[in-house]
PDB file of C-alpha atoms in Angstrom:
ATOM      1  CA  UNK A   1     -16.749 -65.052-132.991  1.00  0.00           C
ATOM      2  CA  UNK A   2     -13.089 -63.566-132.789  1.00  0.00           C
ATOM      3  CA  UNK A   3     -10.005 -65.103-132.746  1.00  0.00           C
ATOM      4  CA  UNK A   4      -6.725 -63.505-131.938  1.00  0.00           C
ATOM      5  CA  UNK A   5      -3.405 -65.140-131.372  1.00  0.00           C
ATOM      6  CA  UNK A   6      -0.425 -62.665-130.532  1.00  0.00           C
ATOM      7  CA  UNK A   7       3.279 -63.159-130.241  1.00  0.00           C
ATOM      8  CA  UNK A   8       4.245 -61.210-127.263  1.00  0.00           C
ATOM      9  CA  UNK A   9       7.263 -62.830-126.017  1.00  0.00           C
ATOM     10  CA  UNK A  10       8.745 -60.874-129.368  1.00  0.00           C
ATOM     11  CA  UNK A  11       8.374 -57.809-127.614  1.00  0.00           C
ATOM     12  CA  UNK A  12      11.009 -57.527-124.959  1.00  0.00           C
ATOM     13  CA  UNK A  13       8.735 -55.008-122.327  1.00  0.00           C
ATOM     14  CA  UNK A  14       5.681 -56.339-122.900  1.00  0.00           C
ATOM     15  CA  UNK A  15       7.192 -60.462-123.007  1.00  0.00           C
ATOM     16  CA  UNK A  16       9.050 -59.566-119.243  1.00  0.00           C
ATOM     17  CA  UNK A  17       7.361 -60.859-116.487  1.00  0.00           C
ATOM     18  CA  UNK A  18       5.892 -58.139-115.288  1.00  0.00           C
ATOM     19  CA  UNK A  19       3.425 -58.186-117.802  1.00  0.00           C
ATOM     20  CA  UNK A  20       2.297 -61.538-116.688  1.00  0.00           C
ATOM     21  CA  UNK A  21       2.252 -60.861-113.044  1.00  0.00           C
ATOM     22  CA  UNK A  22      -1.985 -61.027-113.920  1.00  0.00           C
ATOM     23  CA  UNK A  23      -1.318 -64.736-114.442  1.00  0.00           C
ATOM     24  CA  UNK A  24      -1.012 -64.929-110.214  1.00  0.00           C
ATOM     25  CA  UNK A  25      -4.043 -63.652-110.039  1.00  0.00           C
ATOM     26  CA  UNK A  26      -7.141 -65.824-108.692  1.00  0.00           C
ATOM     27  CA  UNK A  27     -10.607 -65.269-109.978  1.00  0.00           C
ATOM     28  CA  UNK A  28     -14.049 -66.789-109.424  1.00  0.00           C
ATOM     29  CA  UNK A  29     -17.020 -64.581-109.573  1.00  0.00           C
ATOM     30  CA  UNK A  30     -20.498 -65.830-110.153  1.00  0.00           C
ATOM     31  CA  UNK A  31     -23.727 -64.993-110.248  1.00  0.00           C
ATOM     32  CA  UNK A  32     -27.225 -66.534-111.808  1.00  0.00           C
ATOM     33  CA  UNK A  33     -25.906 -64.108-114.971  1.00  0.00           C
ATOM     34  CA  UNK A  34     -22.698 -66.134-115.900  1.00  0.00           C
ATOM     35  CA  UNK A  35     -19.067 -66.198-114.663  1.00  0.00           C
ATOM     36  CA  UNK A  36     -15.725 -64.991-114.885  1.00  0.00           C
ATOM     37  CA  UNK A  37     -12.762 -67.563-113.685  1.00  0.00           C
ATOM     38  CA  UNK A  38      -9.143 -67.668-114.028  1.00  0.00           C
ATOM     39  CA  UNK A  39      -8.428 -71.771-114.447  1.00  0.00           C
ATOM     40  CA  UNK A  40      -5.395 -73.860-116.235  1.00  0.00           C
ATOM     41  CA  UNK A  41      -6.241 -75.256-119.178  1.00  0.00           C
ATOM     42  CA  UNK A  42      -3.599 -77.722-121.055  1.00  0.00           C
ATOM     43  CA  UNK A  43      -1.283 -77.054-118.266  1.00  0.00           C
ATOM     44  CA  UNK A  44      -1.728 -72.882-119.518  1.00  0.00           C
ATOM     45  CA  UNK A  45      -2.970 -70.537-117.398  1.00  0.00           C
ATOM     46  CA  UNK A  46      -6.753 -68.977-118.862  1.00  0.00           C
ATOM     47  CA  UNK A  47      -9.168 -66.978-117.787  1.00  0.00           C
ATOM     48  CA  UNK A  48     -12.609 -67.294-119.026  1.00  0.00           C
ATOM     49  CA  UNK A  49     -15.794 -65.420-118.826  1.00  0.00           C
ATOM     50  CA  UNK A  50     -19.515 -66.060-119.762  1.00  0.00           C
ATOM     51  CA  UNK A  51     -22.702 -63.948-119.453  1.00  0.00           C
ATOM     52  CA  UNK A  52     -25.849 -64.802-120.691  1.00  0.00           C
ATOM     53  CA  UNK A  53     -27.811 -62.807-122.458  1.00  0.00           C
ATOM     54  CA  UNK A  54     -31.013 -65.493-123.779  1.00  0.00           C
ATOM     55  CA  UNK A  55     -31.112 -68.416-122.280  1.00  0.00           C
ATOM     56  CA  UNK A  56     -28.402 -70.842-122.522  1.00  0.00           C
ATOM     57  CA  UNK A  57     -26.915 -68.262-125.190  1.00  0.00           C
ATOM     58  CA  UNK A  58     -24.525 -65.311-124.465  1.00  0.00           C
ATOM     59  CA  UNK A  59     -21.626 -63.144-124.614  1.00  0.00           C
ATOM     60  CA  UNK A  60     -18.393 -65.551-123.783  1.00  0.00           C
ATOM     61  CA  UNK A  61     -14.387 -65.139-123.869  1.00  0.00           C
ATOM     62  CA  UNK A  62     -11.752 -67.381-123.179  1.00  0.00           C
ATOM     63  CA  UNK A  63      -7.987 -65.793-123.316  1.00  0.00           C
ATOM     64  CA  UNK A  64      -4.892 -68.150-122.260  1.00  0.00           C
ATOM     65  CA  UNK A  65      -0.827 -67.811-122.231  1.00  0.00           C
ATOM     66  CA  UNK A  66       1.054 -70.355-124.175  1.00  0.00           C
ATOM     67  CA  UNK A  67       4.638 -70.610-123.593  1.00  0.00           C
ATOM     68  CA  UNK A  68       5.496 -67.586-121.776  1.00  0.00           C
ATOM     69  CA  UNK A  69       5.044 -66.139-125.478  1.00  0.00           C
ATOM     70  CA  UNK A  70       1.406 -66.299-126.997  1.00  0.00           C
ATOM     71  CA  UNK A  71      -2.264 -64.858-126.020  1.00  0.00           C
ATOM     72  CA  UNK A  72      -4.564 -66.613-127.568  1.00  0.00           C
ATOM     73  CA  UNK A  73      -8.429 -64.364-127.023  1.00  0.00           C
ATOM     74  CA  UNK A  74     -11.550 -65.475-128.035  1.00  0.00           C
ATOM     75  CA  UNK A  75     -14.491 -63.360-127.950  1.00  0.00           C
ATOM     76  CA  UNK A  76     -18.361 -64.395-129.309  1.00  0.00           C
ATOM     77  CA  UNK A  77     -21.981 -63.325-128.802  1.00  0.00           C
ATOM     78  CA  UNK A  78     -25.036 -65.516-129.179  1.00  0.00           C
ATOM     79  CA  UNK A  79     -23.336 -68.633-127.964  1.00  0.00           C
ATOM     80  CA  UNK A  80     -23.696 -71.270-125.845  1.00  0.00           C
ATOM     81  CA  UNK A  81     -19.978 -72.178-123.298  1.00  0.00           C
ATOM     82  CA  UNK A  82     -20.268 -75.108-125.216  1.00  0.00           C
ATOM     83  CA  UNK A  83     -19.781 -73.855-128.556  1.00  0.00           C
ATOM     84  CA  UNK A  84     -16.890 -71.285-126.869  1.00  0.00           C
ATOM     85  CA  UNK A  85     -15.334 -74.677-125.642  1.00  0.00           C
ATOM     86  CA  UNK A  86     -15.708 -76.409-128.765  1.00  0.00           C
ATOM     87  CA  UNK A  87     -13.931 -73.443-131.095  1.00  0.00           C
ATOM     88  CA  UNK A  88     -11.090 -73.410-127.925  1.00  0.00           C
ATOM     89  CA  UNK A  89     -10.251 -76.802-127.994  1.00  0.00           C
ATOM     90  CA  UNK A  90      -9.828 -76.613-132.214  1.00  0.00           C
ATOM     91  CA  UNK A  91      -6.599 -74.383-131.774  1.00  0.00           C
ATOM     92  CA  UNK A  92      -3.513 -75.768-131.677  1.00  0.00           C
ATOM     93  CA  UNK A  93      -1.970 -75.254-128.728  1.00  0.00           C
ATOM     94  CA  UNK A  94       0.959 -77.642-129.629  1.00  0.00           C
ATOM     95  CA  UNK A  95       1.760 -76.359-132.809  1.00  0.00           C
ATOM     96  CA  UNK A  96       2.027 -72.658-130.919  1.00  0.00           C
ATOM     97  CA  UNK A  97       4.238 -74.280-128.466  1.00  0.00           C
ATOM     98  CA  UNK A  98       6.510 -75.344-131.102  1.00  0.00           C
ATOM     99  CA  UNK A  99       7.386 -71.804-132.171  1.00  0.00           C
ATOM    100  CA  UNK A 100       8.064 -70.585-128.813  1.00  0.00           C
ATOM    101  CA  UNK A 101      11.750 -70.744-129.324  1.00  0.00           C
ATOM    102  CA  UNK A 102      11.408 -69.285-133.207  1.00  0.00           C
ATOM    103  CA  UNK A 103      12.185 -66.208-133.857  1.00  0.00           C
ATOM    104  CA  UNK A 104       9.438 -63.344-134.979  1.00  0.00           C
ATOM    105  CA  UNK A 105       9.432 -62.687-138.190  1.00  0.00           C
TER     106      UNK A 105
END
């Protein structure tokens, strides 16, 4: 499993909103392989993605945009969308939110 949280709203091009025009996309593919969806999740928008590879077991990804600021990614083989969820929901989306009006540094 990877985890990567990035502060992006400290970069002035990349933090503009054309960046995030992706965010107005809409997607919702699936097929008897796994899934790739763009949903809200604690009021963020996320897109997530699972394929399976063995059984209930596969390759999954979850990325969301906190605050107009962060992109939190994560990115594991061999696991089940449960486990994926369960690693998701132990970040701290709150304390991220918090340091959306901090400075980088």
């Amino acid at each position: 499993m990877e985890v990567a949280i990035a502060d992006i709203g400290a970069l002035p091009v990349i933090g503009s909103q054309g960046f995030v025009e992706w965010l107005d996309l809409s997607v919702d593919q699936e097929s008897d392989r796994g899934w790739e969806r763009t949903i809200d999740y604690e009021g963020y928008p996320a897109m997530e993605g699972f394929r399976r590879t063995r059984g209930d077991r596969g390759h999954a990804e979850f990325i969301w945009f906190i605050e107009d600021r962060f992109v939190v990614a994560l990115e594991g083989r061999n696991l089940t969308i449960d486990q994926l969820h369960a690693l998701r929901d132990a970040i701290d989306t709150g304390a991220l939110a918090d340091l959306r009006d901090r400075e980088g540094g």
